[in-house]
mmCIF file of C-alpha atoms and ligand atoms in Angstrom:
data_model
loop_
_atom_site.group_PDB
_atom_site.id
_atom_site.type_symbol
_atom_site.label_atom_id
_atom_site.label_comp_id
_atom_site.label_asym_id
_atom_site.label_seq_id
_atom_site.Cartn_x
_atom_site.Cartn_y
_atom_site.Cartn_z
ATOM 1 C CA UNK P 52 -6.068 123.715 156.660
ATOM 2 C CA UNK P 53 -6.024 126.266 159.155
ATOM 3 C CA UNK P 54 -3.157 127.104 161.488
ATOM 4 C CA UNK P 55 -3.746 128.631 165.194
ATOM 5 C CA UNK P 56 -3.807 132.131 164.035
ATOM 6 C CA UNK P 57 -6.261 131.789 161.519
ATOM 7 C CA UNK P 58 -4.302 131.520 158.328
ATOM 8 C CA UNK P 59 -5.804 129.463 155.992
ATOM 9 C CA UNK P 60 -2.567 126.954 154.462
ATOM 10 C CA UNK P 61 -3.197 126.137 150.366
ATOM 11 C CA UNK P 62 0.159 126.511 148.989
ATOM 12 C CA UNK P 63 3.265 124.354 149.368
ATOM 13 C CA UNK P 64 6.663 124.726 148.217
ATOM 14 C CA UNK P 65 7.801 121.892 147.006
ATOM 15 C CA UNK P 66 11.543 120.612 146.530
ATOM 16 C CA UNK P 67 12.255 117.979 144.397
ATOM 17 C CA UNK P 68 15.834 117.920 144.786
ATOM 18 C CA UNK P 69 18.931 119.739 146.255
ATOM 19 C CA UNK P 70 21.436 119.209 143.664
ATOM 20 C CA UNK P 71 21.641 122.418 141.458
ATOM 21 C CA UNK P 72 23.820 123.299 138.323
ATOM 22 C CA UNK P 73 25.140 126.619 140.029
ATOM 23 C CA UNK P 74 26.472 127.935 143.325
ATOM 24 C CA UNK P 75 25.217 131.201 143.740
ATOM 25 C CA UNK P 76 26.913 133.305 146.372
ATOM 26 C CA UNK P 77 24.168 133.305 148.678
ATOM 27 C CA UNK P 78 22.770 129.652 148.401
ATOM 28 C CA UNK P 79 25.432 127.393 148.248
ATOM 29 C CA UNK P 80 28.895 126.983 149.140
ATOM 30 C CA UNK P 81 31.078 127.542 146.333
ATOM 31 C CA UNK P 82 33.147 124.495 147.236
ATOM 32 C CA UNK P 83 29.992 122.045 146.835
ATOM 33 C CA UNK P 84 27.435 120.518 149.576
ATOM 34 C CA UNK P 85 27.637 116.802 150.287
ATOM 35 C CA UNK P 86 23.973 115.935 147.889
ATOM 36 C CA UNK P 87 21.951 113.997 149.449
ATOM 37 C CA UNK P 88 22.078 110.120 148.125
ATOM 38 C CA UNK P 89 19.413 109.405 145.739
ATOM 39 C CA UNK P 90 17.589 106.741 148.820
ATOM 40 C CA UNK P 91 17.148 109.743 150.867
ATOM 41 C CA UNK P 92 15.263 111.950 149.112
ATOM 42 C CA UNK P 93 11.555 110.940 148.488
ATOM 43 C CA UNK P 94 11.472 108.888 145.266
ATOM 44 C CA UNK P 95 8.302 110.388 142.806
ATOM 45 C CA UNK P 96 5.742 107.766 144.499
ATOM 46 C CA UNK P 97 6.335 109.170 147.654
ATOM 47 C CA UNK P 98 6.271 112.464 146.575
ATOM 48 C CA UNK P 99 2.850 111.846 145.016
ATOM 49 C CA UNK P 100 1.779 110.576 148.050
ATOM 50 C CA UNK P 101 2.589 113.493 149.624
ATOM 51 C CA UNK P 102 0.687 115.878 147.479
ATOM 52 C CA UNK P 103 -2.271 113.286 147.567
ATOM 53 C CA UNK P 104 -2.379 113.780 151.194
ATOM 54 C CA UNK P 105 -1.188 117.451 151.542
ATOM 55 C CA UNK P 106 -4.196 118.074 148.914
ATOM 56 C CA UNK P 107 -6.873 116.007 150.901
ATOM 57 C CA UNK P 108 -5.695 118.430 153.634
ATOM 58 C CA UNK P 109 -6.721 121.549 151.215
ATOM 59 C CA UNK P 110 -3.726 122.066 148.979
ATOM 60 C CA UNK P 111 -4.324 123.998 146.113
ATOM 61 C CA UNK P 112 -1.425 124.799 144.433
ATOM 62 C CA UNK P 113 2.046 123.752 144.398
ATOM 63 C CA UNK P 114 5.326 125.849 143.479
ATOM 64 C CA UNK P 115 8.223 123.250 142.555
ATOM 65 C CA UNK P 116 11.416 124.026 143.423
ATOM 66 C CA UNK P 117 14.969 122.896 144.312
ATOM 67 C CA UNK P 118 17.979 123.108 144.313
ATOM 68 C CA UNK P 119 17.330 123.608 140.235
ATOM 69 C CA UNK P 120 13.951 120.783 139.647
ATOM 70 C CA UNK P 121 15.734 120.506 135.772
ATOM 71 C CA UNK P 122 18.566 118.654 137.221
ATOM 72 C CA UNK P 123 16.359 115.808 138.869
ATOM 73 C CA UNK P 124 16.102 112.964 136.058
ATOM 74 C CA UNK P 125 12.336 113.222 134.603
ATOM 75 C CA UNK P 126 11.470 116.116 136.457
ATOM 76 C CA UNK P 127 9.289 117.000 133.722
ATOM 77 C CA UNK P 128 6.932 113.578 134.095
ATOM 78 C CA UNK P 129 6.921 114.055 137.817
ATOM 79 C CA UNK P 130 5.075 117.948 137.141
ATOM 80 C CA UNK P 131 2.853 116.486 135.133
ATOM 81 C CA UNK P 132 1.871 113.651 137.352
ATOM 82 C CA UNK P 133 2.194 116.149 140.445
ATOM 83 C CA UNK P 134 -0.760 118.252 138.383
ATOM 84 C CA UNK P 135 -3.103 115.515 137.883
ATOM 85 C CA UNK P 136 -3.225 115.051 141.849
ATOM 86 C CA UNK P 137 -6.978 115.632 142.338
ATOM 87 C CA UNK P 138 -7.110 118.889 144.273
ATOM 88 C CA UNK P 139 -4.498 120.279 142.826
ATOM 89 C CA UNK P 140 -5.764 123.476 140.749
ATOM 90 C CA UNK P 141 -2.396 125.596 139.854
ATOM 91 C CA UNK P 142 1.428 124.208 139.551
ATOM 92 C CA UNK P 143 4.950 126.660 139.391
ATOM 93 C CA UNK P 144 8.178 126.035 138.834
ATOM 94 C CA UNK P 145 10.843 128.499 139.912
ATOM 95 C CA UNK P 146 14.131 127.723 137.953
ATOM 96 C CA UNK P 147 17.562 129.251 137.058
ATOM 97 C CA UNK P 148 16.604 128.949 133.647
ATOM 98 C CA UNK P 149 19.568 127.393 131.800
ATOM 99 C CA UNK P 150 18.130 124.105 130.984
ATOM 100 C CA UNK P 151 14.791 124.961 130.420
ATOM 101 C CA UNK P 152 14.398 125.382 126.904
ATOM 102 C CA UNK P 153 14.568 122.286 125.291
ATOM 103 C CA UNK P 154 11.409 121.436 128.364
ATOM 104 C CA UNK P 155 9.146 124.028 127.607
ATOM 105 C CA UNK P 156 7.185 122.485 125.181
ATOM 106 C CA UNK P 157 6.245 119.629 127.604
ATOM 107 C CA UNK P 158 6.146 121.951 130.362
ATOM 108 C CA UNK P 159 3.261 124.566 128.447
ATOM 109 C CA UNK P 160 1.216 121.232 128.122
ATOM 110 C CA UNK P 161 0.981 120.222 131.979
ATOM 111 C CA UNK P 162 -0.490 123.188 132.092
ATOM 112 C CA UNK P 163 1.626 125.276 134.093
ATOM 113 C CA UNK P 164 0.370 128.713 135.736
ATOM 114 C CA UNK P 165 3.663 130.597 135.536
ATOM 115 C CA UNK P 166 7.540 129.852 135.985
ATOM 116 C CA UNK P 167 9.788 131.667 137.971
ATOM 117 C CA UNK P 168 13.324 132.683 137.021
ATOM 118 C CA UNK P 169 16.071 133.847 139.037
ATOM 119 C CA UNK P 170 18.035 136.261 137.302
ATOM 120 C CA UNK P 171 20.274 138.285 139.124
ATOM 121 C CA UNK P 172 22.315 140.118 136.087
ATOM 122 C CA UNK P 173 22.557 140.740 132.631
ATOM 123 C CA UNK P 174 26.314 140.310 132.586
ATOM 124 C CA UNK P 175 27.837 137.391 132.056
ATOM 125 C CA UNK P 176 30.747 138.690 133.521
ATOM 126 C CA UNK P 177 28.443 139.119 137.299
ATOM 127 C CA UNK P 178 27.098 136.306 136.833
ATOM 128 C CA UNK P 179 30.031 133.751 136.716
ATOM 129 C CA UNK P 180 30.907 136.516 140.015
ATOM 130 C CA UNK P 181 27.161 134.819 141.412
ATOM 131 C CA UNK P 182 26.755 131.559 140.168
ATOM 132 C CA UNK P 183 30.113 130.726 139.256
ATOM 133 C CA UNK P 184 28.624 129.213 136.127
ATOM 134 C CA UNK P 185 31.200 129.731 133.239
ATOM 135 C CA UNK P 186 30.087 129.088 129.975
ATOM 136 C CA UNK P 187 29.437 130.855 127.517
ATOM 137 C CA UNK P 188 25.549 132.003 126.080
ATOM 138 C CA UNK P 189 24.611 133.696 129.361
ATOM 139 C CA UNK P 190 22.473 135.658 129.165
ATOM 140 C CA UNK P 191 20.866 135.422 125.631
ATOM 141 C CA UNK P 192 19.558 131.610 126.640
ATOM 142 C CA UNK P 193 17.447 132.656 129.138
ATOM 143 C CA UNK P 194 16.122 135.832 127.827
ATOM 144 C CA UNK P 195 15.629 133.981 124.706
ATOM 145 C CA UNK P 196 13.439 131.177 126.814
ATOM 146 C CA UNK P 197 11.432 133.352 128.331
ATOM 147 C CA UNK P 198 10.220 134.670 125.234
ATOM 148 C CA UNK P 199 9.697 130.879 124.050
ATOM 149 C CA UNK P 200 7.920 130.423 127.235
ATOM 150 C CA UNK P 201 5.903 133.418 126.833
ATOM 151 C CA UNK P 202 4.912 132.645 123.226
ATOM 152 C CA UNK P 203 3.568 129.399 124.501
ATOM 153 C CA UNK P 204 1.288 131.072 126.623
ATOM 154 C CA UNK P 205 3.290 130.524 129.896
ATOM 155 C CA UNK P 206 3.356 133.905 132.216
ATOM 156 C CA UNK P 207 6.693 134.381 133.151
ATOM 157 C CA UNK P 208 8.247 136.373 136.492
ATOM 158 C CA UNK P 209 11.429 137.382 137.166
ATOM 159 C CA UNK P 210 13.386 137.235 140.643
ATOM 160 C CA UNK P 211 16.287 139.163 141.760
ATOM 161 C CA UNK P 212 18.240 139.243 144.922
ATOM 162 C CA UNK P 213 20.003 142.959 144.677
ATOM 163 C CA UNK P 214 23.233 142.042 146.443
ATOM 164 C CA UNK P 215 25.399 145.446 147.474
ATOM 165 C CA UNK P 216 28.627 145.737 145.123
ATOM 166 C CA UNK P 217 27.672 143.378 143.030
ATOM 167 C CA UNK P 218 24.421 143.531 140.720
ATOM 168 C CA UNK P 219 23.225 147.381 142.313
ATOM 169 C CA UNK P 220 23.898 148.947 138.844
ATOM 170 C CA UNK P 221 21.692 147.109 137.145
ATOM 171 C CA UNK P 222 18.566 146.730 138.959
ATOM 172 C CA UNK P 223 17.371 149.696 136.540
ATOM 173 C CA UNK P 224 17.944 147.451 133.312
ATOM 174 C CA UNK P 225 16.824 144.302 134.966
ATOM 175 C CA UNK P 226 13.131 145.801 136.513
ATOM 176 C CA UNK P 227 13.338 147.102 132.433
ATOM 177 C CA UNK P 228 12.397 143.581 131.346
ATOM 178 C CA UNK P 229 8.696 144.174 133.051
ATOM 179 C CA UNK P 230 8.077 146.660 130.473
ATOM 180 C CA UNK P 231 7.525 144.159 128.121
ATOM 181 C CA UNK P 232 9.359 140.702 128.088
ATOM 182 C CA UNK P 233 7.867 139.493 131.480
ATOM 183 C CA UNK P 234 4.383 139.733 133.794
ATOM 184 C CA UNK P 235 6.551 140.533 136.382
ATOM 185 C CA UNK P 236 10.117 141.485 138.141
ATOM 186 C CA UNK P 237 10.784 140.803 141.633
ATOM 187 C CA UNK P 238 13.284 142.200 143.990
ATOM 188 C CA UNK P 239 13.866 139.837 147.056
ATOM 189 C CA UNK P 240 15.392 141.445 150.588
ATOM 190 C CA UNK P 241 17.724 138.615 151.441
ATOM 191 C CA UNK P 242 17.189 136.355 154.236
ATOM 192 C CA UNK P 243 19.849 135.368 156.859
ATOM 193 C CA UNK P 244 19.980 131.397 155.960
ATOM 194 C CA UNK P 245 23.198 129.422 155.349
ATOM 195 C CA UNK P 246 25.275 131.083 152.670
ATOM 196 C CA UNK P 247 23.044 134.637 152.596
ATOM 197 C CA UNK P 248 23.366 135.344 156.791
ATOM 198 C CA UNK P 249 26.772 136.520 155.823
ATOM 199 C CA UNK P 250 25.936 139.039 153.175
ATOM 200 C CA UNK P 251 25.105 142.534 152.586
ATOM 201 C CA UNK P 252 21.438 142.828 151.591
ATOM 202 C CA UNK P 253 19.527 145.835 149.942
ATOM 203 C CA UNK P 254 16.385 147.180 151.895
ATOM 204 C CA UNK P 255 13.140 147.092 149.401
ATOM 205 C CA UNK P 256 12.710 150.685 150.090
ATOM 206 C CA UNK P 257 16.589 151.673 148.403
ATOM 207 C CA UNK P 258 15.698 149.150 146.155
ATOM 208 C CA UNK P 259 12.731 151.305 145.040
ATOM 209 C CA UNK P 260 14.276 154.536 145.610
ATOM 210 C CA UNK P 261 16.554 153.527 142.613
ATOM 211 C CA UNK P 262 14.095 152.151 140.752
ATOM 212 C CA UNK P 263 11.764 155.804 141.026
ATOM 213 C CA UNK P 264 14.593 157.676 140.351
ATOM 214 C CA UNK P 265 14.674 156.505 137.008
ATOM 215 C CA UNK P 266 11.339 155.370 135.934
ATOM 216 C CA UNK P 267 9.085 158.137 138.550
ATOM 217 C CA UNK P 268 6.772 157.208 141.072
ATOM 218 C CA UNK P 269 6.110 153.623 141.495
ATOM 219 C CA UNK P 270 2.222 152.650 142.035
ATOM 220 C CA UNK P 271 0.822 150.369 143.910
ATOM 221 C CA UNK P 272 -1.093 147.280 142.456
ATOM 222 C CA UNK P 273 -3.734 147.034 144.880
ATOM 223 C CA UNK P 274 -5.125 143.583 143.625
ATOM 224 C CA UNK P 275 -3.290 140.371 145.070
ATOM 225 C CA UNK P 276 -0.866 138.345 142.138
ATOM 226 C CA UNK P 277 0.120 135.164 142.788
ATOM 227 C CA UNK P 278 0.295 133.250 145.727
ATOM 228 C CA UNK P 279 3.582 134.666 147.407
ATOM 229 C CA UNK P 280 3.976 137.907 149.818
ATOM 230 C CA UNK P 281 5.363 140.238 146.509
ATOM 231 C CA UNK P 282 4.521 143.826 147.088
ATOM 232 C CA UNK P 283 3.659 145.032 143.521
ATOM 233 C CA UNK P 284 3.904 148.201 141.754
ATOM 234 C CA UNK P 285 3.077 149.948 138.205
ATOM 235 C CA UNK P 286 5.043 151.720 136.286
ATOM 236 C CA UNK P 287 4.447 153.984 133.390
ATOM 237 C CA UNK P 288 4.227 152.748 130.542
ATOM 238 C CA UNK P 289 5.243 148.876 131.324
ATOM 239 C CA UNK P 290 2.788 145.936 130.892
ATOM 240 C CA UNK P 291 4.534 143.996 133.388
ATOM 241 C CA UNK P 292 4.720 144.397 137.111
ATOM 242 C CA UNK P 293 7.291 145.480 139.982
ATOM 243 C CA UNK P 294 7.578 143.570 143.111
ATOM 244 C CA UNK P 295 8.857 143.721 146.428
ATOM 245 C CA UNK P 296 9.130 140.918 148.679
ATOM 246 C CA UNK P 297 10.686 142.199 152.097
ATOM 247 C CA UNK P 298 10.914 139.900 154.064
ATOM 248 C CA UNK P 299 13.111 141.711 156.272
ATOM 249 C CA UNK P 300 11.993 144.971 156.799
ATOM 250 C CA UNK P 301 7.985 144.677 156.793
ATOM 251 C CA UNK P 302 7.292 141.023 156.855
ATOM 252 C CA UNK P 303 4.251 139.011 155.227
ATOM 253 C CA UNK P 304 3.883 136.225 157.782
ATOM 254 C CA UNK P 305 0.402 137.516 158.389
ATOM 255 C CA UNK P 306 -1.347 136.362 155.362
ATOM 256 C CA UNK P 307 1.037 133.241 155.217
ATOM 257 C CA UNK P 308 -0.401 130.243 153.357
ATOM 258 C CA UNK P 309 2.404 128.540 152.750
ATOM 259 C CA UNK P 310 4.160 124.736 153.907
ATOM 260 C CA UNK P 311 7.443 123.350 152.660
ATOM 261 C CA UNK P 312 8.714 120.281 151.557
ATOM 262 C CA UNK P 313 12.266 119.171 151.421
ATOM 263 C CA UNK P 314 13.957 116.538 149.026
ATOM 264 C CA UNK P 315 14.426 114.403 152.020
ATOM 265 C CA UNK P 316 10.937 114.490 152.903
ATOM 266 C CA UNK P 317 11.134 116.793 155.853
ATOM 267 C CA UNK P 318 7.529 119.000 156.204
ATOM 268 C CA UNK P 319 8.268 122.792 157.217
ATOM 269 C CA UNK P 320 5.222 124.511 158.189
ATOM 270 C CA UNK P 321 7.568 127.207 158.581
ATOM 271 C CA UNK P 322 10.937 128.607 156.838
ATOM 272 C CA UNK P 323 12.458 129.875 159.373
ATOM 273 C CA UNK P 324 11.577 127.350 162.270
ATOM 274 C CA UNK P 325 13.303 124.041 162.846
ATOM 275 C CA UNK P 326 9.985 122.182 163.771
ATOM 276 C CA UNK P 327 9.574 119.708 160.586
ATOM 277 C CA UNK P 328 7.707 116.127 160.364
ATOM 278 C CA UNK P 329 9.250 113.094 158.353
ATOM 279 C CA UNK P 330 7.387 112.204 156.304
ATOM 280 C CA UNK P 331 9.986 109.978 154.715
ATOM 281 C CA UNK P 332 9.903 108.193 157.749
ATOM 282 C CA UNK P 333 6.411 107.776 158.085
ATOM 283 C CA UNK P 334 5.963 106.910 154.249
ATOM 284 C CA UNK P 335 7.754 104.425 154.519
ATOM 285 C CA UNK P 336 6.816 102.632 157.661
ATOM 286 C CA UNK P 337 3.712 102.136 156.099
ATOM 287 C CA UNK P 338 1.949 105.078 158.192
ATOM 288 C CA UNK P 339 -1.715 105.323 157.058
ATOM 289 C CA UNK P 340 -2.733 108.164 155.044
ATOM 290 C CA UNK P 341 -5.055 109.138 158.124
ATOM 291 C CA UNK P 342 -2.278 108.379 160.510
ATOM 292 C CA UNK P 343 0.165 111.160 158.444
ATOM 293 C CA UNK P 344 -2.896 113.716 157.820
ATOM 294 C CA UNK P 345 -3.465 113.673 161.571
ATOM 295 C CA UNK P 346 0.334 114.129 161.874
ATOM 296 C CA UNK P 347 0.094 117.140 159.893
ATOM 297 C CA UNK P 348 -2.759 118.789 161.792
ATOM 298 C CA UNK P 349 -0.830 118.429 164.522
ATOM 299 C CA UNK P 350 2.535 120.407 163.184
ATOM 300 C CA UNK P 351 0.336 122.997 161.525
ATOM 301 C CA UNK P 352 -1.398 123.709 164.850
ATOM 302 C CA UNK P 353 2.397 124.756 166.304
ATOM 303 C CA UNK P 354 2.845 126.793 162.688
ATOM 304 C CA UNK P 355 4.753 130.121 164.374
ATOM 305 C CA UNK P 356 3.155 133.166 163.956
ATOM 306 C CA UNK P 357 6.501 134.506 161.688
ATOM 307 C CA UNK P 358 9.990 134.217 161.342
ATOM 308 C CA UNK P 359 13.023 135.323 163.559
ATOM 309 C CA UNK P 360 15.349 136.838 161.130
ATOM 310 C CA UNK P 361 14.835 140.234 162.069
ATOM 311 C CA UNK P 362 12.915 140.206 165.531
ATOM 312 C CA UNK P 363 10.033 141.946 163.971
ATOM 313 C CA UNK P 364 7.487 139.491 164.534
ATOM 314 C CA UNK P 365 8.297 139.639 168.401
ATOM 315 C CA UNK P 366 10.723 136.330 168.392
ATOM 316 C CA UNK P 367 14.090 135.979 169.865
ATOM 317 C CA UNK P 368 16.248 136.842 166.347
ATOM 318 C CA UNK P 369 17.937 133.991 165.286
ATOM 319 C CA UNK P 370 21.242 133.036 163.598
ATOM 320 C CA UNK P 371 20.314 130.896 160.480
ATOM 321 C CA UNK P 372 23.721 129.973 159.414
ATOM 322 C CA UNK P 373 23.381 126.438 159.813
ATOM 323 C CA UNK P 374 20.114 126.379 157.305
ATOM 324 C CA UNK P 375 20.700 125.361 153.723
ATOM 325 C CA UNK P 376 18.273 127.162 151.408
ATOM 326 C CA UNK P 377 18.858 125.180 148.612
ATOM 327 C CA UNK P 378 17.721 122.198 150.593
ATOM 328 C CA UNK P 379 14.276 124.403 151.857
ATOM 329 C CA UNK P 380 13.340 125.374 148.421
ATOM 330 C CA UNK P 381 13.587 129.361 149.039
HETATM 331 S S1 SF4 Q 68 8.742 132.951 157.537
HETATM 332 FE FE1 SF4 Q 68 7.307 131.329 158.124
HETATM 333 S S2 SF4 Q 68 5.401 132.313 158.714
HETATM 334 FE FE2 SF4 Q 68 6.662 133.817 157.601
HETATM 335 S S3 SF4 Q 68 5.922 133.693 155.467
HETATM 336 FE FE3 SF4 Q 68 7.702 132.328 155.638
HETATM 337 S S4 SF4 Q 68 6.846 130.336 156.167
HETATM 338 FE FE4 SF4 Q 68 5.248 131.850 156.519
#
């Protein structure tokens, strides 16, 4: 698949639910979100359908997200039956990491090519400020399955949204864990969408500034890792990696390969935009599979060249309060 500006599409993002076990301050209202009812989110056998088409179409790989996946009943037999999809050559999961561990044994044997964990602090104290998760074990459980992960063979990155007055203090400690512990730590500029459009951000280049202060220069990686728009670094002495993903301040919608799906069914070629096809709707009006694929050529050919959250890629900047990026998959 290849959109009008000559970016060739392999990668979706795909949510398979928007329930999640925390509210993080810049996700989710800490008073709750109506969930979706269970008939309006795409049941597994639409969902494979999906990625049976989307593949056909020349999708490679497939990053599962939510919401938290975990929290959607047999999330773990959907991966695996999302991974046998002929086509399909590498599946992700990007998770909050609190009820991974007792998965991870299942999860090693789909295979998966990496899992993603937010992790935003090493206090448990900043964290129940975040997520307003409360109990205690936070956070030795995660760190401890990460190493589980890793020891099954699993690479393992790390994200982190630096939010100002709340987690700056640590970023030092937290890109620490890329010494050793994980193949990678990301730092994420925050986007302007539901919850986040109201919050103080960090610029990637502070971001780094307090990073170099402490562990000197910061080199670039020139070869590409993974399939997202991270900026990555090197640091001396550390296995692991630093990244960058600013959105905000440079942009990667150039070399975007990227489609969403939401738990309702609803196909973004693009994050920011409001253009989407049903394909809920279509599944399950008995819409041919060449009847949807042509569908989807269609919405890919009006795929915007980038995003309006900052103007930079030329288009009108846009409030995004009204987005919910639990419900988009990040
Ligand atoms: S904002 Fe849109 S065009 Fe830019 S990287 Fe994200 S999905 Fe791609």
């Amino acid at each position: 698949m290849v959109d009008s500006y000559g970016r060739a599409l392999d990668y979706l993002r795909l949510s398979i639910t928007d329930r999640c076990n925390l509210r993080c301050l810049y996700c989710m209202p800490k008073d709750g979100v109506e969930w979706k009812s269970h008939d309006a989110i795409l049941s597994f056998e639409e969902i494979l359908t999906s990625c049976r088409i989307l593949a056909n179409r020349g999708i490679r790989k497939i990053k599962i997200t939510g919401g938290e996946f975990l929290v959607r009943k047999d999330a773990v037999n959907l991966i695996r039956k999302i991974k046998a999809v002929p086509g399909i050559e590498e599946l992700s999961v990007t998770t909050n990491g609190l009820l991974l561990e007792p998965c991870l044994e299942e999860l090693a044997a789909v295979p998966l090519s990496g899992i993603n964990i937010s992790l935003n602090t090493l206090s448990a104290q900043t964290f129940r400020r975040i997520s307003g998760y409360d109990k205690p074990g936070y956070p030795a459980a995660v760190l401890q399955s990460i190493e589980h992960a890793r020891s099954l063979g699993i690479p393992v990155k790390i994200n982190c949204v630096p939010l100002k007055n709340i987690n700056i203090n640590e970023l030092v400690d937290i890109a620490a864990l890329a010494e050793k512990t994980v193949d990678a730590v990301r730092f994420i500029e925050l986007m302007p969408i539901g919850c986040a459009a109201k919050m103080e951000s960090m610029q990637a280049e502070d971001i780094r500034a307090i990073l170099e202060q402490h562990y000197g220069k910061l080199q670039r990686v020139k070869k590409n890792i993974g399939n997202g728009p991270a900026v990555y670094y090197s640091a001396a002495g550390f296995s692991g990696t630093i990244g960058m993903i600013n959105a905000m301040t440079e942009g990667f919608c150039e070399t975007c390969n990227r489609l969403r799906l939401t738990p309702e069914g609803l196909l973004k070629p693009c994050l920011s935009s409001d253009m989407t096809l049903d394909l809920r709707s279509l599944l399950r009006s008995g819409a041919s599979d060449e009847y949807i694929s042509k569908c989807i050529e269609e919405i890919i050919a009006r795929k915007p060249a980038g995003h309006s959250f900052s103007g930079i890629y030329g288009n009108v900047k846009k409030n995004h309060t009204d987005k919910d990026m639990f419900r988009i998959g990040g």
